[in-house]
Short mmCIF file of C-alpha atoms in Angstrom, two decimals:
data_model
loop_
_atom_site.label_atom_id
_atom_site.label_comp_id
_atom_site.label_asym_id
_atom_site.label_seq_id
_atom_site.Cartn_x
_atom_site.Cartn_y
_atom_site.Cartn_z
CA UNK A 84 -10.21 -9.18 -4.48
CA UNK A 85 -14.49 -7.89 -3.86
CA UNK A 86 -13.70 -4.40 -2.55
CA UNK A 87 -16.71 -3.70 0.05
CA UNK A 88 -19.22 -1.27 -0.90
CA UNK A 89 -19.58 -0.08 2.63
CA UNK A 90 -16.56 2.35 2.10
CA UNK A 91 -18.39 4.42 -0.72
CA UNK A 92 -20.98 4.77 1.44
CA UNK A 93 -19.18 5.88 4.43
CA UNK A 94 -17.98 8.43 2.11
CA UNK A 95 -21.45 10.33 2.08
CA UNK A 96 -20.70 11.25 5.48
CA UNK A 97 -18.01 14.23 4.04
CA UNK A 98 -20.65 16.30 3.12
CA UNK A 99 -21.83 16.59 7.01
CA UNK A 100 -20.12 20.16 8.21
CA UNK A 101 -18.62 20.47 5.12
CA UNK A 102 -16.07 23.45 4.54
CA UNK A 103 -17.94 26.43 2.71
CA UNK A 104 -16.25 29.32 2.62
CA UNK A 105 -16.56 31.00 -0.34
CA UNK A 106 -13.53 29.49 -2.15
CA UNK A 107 -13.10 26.75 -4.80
CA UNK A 108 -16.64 25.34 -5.05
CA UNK A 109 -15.33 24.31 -8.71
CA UNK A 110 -12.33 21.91 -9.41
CA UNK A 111 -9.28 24.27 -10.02
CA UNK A 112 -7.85 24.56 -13.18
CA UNK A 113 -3.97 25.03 -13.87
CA UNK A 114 -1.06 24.81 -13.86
CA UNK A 115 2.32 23.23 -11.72
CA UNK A 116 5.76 22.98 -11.55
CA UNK A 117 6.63 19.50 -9.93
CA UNK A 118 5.89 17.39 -13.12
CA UNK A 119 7.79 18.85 -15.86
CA UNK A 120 10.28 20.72 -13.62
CA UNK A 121 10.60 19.17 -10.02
CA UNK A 122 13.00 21.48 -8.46
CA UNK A 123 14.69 23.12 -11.32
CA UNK A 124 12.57 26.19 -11.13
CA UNK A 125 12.96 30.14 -10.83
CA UNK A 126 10.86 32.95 -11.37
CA UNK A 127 11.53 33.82 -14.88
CA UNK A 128 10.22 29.98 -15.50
CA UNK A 129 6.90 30.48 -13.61
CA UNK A 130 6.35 34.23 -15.15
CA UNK A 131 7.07 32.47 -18.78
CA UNK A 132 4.78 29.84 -17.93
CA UNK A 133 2.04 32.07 -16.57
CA UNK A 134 2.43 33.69 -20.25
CA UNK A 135 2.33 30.49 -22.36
CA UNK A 136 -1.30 29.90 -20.38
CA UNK A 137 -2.42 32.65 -21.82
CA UNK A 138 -0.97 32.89 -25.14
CA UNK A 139 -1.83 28.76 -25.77
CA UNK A 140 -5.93 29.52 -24.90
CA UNK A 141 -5.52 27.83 -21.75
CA UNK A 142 -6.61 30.99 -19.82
CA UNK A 143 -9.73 31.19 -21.92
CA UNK A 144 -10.36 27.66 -21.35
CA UNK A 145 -10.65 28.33 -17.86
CA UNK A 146 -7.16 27.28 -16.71
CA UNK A 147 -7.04 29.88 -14.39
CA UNK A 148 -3.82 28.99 -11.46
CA UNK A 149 -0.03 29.17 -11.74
CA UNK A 150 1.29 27.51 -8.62
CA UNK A 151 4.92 27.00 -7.78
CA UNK A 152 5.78 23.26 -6.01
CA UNK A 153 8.54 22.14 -3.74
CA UNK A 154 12.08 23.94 -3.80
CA UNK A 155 11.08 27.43 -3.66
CA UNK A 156 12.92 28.39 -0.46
CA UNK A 157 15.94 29.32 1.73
CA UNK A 158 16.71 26.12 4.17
CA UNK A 159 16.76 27.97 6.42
CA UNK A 160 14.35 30.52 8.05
CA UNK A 161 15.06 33.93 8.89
CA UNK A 162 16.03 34.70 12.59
CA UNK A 163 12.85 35.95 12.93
CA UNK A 164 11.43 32.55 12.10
CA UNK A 165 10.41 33.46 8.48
CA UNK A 166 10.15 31.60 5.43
CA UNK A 167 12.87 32.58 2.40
CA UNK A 168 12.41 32.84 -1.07
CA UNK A 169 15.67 31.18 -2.47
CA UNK A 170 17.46 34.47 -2.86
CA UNK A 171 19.06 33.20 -6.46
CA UNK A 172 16.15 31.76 -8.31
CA UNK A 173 13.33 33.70 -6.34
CA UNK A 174 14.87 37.38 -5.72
CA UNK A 175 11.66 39.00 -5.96
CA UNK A 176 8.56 36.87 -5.08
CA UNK A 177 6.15 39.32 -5.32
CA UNK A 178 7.31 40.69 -8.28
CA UNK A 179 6.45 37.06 -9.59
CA UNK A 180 3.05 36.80 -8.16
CA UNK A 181 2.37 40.77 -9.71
CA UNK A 182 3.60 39.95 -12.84
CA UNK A 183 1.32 36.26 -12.55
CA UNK A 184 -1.92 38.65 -11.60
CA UNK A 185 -1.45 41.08 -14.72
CA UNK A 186 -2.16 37.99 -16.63
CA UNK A 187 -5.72 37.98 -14.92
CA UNK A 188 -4.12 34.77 -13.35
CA UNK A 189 -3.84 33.44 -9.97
CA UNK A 190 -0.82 32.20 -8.12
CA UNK A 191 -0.49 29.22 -5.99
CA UNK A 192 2.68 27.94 -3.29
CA UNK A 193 3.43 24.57 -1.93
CA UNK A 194 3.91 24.55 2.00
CA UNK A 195 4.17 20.96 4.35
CA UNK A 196 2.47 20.21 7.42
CA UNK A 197 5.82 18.54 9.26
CA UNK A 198 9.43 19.46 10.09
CA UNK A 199 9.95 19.76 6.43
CA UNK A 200 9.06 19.90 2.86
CA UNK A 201 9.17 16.36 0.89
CA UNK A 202 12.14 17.55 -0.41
CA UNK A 203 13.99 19.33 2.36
CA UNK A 204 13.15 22.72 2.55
CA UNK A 205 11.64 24.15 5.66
CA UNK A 206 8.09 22.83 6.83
CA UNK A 207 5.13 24.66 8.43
CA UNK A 208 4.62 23.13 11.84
CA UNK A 209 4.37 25.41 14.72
CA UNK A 210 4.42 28.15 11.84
CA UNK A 211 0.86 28.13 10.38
CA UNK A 212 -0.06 31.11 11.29
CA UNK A 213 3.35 33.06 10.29
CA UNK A 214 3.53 30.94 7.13
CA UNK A 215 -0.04 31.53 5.56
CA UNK A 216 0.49 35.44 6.48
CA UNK A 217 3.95 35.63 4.15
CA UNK A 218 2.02 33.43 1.51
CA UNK A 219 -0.72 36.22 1.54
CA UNK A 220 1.60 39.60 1.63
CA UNK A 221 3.66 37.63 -1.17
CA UNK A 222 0.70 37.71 -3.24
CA UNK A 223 -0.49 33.80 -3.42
CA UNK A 224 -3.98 32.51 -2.56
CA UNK A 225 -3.74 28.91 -3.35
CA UNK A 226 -1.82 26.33 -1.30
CA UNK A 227 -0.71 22.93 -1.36
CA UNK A 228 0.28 20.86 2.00
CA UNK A 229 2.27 18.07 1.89
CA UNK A 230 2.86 15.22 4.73
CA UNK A 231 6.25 14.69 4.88
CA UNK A 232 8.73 14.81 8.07
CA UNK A 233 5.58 14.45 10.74
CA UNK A 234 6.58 15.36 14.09
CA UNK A 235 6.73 12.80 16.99
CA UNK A 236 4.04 11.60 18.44
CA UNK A 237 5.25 13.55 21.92
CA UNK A 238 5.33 16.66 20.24
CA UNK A 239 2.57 16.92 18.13
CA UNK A 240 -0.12 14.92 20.26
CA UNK A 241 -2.53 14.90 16.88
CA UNK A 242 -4.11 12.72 14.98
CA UNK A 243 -3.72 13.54 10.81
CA UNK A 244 -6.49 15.40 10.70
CA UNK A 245 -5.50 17.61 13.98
CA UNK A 246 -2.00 18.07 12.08
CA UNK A 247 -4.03 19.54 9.04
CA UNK A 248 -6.40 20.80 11.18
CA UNK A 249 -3.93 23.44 12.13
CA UNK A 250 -3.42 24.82 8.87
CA UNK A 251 -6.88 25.42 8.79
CA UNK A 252 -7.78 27.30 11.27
CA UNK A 253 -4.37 29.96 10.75
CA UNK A 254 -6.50 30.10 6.75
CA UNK A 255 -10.06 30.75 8.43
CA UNK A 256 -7.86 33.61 11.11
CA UNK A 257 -6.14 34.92 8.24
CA UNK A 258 -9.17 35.90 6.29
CA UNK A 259 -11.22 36.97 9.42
CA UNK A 260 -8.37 39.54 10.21
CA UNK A 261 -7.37 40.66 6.93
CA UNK A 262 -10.37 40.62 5.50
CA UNK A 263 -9.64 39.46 2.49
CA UNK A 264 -10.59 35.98 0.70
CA UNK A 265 -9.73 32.41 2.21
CA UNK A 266 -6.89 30.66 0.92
CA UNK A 267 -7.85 27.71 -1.54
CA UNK A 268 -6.46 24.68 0.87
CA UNK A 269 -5.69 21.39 -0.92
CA UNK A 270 -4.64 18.89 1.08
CA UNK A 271 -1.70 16.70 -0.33
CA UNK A 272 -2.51 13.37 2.32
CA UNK A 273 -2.29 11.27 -0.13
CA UNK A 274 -5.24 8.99 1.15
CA UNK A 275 -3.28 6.95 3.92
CA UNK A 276 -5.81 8.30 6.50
CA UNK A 277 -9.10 7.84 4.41
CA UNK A 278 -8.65 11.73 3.77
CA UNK A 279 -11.78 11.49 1.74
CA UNK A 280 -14.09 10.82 4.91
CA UNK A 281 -12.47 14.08 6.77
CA UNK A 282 -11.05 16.30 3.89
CA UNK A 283 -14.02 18.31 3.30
CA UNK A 284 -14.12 19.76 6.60
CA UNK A 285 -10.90 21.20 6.52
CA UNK A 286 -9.76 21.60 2.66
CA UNK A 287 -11.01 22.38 -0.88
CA UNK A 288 -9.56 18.87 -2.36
CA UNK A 289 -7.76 15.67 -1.30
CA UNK A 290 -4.80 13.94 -2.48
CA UNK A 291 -6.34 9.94 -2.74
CA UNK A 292 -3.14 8.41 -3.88
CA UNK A 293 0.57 8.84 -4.50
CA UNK A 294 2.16 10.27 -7.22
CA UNK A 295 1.57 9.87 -10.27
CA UNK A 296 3.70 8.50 -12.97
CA UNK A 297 3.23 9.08 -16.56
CA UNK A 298 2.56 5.23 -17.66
CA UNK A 299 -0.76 3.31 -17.88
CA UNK A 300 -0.53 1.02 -14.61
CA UNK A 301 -0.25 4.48 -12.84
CA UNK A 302 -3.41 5.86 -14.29
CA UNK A 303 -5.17 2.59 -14.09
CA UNK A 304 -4.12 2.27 -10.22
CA UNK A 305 -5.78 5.62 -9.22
CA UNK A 306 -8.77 5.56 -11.81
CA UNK A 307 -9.61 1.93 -9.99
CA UNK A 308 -9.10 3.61 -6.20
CA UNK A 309 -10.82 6.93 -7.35
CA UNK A 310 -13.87 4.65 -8.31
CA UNK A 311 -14.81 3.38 -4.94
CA UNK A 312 -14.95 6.98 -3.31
CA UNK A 313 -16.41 9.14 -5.89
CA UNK A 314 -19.27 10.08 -3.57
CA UNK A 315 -16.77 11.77 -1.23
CA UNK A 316 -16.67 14.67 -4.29
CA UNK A 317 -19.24 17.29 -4.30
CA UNK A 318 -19.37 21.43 -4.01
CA UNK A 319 -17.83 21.30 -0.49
CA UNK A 320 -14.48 19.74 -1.95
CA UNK A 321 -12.98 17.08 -4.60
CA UNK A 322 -11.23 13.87 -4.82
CA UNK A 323 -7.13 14.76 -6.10
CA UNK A 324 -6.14 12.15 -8.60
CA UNK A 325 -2.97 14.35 -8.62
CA UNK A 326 -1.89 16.46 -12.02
CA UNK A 327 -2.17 15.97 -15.04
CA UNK A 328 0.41 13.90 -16.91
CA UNK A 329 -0.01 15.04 -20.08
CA UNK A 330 2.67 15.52 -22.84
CA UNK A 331 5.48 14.35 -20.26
CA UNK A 332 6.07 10.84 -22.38
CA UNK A 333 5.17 7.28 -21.51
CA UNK A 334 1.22 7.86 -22.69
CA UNK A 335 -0.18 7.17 -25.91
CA UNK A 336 -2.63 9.76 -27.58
CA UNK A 337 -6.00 7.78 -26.64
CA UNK A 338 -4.02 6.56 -22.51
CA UNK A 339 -3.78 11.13 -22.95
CA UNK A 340 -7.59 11.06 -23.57
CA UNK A 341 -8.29 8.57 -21.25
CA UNK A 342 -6.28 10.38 -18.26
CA UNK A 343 -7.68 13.72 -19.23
CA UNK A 344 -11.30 12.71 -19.13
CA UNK A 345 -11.47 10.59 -16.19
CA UNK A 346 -9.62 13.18 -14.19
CA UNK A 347 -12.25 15.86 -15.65
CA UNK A 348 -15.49 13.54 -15.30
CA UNK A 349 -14.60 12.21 -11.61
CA UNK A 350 -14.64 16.35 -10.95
CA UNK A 351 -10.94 16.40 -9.95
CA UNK A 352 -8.52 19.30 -9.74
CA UNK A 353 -6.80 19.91 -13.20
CA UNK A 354 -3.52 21.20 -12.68
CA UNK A 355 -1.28 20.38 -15.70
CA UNK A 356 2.00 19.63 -15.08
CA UNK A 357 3.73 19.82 -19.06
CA UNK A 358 7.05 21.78 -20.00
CA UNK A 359 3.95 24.55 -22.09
CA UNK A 360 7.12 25.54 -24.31
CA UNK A 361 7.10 22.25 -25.95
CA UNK A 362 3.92 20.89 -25.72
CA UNK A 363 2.23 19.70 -28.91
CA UNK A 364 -1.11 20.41 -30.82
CA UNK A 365 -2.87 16.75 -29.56
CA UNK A 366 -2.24 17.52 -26.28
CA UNK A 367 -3.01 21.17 -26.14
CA UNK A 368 -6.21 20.02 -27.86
CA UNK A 369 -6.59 17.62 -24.98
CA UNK A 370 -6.27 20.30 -22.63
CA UNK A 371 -8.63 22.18 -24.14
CA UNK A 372 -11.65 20.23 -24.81
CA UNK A 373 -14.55 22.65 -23.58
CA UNK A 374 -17.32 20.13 -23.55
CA UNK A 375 -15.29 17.91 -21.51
CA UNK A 376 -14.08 20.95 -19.45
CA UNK A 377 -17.67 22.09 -18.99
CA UNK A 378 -18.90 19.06 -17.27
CA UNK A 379 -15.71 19.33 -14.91
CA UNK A 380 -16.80 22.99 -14.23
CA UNK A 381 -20.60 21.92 -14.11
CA UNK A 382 -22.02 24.87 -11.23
CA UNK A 383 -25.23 23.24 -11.17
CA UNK A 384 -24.11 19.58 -10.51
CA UNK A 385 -21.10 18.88 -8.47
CA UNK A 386 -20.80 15.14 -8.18
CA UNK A 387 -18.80 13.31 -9.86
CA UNK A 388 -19.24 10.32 -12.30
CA UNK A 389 -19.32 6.66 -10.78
CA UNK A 390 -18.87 2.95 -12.04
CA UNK A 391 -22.52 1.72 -12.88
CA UNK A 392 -20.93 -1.52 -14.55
CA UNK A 393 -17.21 -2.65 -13.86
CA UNK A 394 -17.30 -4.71 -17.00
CA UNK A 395 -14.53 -7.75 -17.49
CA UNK A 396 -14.71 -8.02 -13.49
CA UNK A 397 -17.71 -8.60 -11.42
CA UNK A 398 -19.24 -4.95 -9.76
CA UNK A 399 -16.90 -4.06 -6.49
CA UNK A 400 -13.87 -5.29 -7.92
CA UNK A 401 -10.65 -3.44 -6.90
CA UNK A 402 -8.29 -4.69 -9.71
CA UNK A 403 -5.60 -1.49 -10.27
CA UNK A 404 -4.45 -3.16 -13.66
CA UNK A 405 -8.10 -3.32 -14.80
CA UNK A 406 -10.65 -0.66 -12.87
CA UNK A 407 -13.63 -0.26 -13.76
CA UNK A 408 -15.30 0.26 -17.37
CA UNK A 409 -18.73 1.77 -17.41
CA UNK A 410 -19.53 5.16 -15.38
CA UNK A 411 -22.03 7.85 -15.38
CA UNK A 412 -23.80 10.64 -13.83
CA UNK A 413 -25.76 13.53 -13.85
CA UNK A 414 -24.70 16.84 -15.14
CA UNK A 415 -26.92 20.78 -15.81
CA UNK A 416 -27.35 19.14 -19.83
CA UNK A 417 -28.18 15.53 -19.41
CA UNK A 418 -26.57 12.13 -18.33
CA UNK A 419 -22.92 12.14 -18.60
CA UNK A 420 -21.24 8.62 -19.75
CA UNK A 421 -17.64 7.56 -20.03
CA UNK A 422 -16.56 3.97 -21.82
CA UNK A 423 -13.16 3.34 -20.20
CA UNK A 424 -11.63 0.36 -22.72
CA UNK A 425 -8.63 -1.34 -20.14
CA UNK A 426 -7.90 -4.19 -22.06
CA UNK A 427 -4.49 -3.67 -24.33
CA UNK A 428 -6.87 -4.49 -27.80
CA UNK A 429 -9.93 -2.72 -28.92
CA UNK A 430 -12.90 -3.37 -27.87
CA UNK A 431 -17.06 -3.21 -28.52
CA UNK A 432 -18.52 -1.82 -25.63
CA UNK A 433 -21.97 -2.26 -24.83
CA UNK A 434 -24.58 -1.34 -21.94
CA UNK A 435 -27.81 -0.92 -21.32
CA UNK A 436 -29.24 2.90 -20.35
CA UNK A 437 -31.02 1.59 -17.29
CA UNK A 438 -27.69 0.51 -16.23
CA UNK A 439 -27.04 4.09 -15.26
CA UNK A 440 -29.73 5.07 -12.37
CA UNK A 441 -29.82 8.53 -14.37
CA UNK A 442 -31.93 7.14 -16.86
CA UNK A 443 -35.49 7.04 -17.18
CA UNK A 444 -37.38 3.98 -18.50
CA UNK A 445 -39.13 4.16 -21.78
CA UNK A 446 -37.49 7.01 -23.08
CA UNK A 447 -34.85 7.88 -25.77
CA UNK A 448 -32.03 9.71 -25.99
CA UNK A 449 -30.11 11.90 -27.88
CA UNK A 450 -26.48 11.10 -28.20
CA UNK A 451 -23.71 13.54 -28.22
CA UNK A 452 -19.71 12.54 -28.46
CA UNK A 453 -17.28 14.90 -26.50
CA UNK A 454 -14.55 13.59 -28.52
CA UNK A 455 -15.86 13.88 -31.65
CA UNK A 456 -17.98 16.81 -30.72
CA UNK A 457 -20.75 15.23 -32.95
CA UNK A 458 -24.55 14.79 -32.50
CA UNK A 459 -24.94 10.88 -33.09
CA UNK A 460 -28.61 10.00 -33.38
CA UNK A 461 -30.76 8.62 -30.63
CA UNK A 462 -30.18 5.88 -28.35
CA UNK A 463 -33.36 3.22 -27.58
CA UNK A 464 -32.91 0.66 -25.02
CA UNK A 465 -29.15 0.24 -25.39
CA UNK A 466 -25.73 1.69 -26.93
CA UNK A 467 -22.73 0.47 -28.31
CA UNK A 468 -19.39 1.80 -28.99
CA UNK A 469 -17.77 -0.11 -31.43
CA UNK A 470 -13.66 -0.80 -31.26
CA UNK A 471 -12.60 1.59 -28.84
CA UNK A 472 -9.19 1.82 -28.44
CA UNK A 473 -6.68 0.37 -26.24
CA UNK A 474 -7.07 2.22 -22.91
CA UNK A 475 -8.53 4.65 -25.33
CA UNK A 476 -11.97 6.34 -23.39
CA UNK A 477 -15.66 6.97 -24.65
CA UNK A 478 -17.42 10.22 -23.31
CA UNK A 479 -21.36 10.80 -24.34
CA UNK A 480 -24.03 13.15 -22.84
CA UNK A 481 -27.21 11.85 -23.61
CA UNK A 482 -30.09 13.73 -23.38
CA UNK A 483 -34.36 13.08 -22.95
CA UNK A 484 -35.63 12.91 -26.49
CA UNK A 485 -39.03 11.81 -25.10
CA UNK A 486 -41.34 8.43 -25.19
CA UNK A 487 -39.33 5.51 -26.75
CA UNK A 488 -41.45 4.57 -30.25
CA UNK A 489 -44.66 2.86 -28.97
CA UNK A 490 -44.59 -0.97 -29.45
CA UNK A 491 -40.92 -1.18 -28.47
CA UNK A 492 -40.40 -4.73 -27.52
CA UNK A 493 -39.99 -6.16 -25.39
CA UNK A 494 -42.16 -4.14 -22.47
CA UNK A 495 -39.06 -4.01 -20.38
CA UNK A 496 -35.07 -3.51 -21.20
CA UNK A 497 -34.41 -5.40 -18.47
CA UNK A 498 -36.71 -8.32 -17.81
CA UNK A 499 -35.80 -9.30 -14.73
CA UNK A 500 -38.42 -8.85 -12.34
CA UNK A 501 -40.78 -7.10 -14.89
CA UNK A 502 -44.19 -7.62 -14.49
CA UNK A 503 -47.38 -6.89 -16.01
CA UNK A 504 -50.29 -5.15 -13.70
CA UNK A 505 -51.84 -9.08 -13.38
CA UNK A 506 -48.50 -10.53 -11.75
CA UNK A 507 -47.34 -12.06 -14.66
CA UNK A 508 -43.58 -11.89 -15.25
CA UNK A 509 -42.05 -11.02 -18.66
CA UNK A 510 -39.41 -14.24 -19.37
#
């Protein structure tokens, strides 16, 4: 199917009264429960865990959150209306969140905007206000909010975004009274609503899909959605490819490399979602990439990468076993690139500079490899990587190395409507 290009577009409009308030003008980096854990988790887990992000180097590689997921509380409120730790595995919540912020580490909750967490456990609606307040005095300052169990239509008389909306406004209260800084609000919508034309008024990032799953098809799916909306990600909030599947089996090392630096390039929340305690050396080396980390953390440029070239499929093809191949965009150093291989062989892959609207004509570039952390010569005209892997990734910043060599032939890399200053057109 030709996916329209009208709905990129539309998503320019997100930056119009844009949320700015101080909080998460980055991507966050971290760490969750859900994937490695779902809902067998207690405190001594998430205090352990909080440790191994600091003894691994993922603290100093800016991975800076610990936030618990679903499962965390009572069923049942208090008769005051109050939320519950779960009095077994959560006896002391703020002990958790002290213990979390000795680390020099943050600490994050999970929260729903219906009747009911996904999983059961009580939801926030018609509590905002008395929610977001425990979530503060507990010691958290991160929060994710779910969609499940929506009221009825005669009750809540909102739209999605109103439902959201609420949540929002008991953050922006919260800090006015207290005084203290906003919550970081991401918005787990999971893109039914077009979340990524309205997110950014409300929230910090956007959940654009479902869940992840830790296979290929699952990270092809979102990389091809992601790619039609990447204009909706900017300083004022970021698409949510959801976490990080890394190390939790059903990848291959270069699908690992692939997930890792499309989630990081497309300037999405990294929130890693791997048992720590048995994670290996390849993927903690994943993880830690710091060029590819710095262009995720970029506080000059906020944008994120976009398709240039889809490749085997015409341009504005939605195909979610094969998205697109060719992106790029600008970063504080120079043009970032990424060479997505989908096909299930190796592959040359080959593109012009001027492909990329980044590039200047008639100038060269120096090549760097984030991989391979190498310096690889200059690039004239055109670049090829040669047999990339499987769904195995390529990820360059090329920088201005001045005039192309004089005589370079011929006058233009791409010919089509070139012209010299009498009219006459170069074949």
């Amino acid at each position: 199917m030709t996916f329209s290009p009208v709905l990129p577009l539309l998503a320019l409009l997100t930056a119009v009264n844009a949320l700015s308030n101080g909080v998460a003008k980055l991507p966050v980096l971290g760490y969750n429960t859900w994937n490695a854990y779902h809902c067998d988790i207690d405190q001594d887990l998430v205090v352990t865990t909080a440790e191994l992000v600091v003894s691994l180097g993922l603290k100093d590689a800016g991975y800076m959150h610990v936030n618990i997921d679903d499962c965390w509380a009572e069923k049942n409120r208090s008769s005051a209306g109050e939320l519950v730790p779960d009095q077994v595995r959560f006896p002391n919540i703020t002990d958790m969140t002290s213990k979390i912020h000795s680390l020099g580490l943050h600490a994050g909750i999970y929260g729903d905007s219906g009747w009911f967490t996904c999983a059961g456990y009580p939801g926030s609606f018609e509590h905002e206000s008395q929610d977001i307040k425990s979530f503060q005095d507990w010691g958290f300052d991160y929060l994710k909010y779910d969609n499940c169990y929506i009221p009825y239509d005669e009750i809540i008389r909102e739209g999605i975004v109103g439902k959201y909306q609420r949540m929002a406004d008991a953050i922006a209260d919260l800090a006015k009274d207290s005084g203290k800084t906003p919550f970081i609000f991401s918005l787990c919508e999971w893109g039914w609503s077009q979340v990524w034309l309205w997110g950014s008024t409300i929230g910090h990032s956007w959940r654009v899909t479902g869940d992840i799953a830790p296979q290929w098809s699952s990270l092809a799916s979102i990389i091809n959605f992601n790619s039609f909306i990447t204009q909706a990600t900017n300083f004022y909030g970021h698409n949510d490819m959801d976490m990080l599947q890394l190390g939790n089996g059903g990848l291959s090392y270069d699908e690992a490399k692939s997930h890792f630096t499309a989630w990081a390039l497309m300037k999405s929340p990294l929130l890693i979602g791997t048992n720590l305690s048995a994670i290996t050396p390849d993927i903690l080396g994943i993880l830690t990439n710091k060029e590819i980390l710095a262009i995720n953390q970029d506080s000059v440029v906020g944008e994120s990468i976009s398709p240039f070239r889809w490749g085997i499929n015409a341009d504005w093809t939605s195909n979610s076993s094969f998205p697109a191949q060719y992106y790029s965009g600008p970063s504080e150093n120079g043009t970032v690139f990424m060479l997505l291989n989908t096909l299930d062989e190796p592959a040359d892959m080959f593109f012009s500079l001027t492909e990329s609207p980044w590039i200047r004509a008639g100038r060269q570039y120096s090549v760097r490899d984030l991989w391979t952390h190498t310096d690889n010569g200059t690039a004239v005209r055109n670049f090829t990587a040669s047999a990339v892997p499987a769904h195995g990734v390529v990820a360059l910043l090329l920088k201005d190395a001045g005039n192309e060599p004089n005589g370079t032939s011929p006058p233009c890399a791409v010919t089509s409507n070139c012209a010299s200053e009498n009219g006459t057109s170069v074949a």
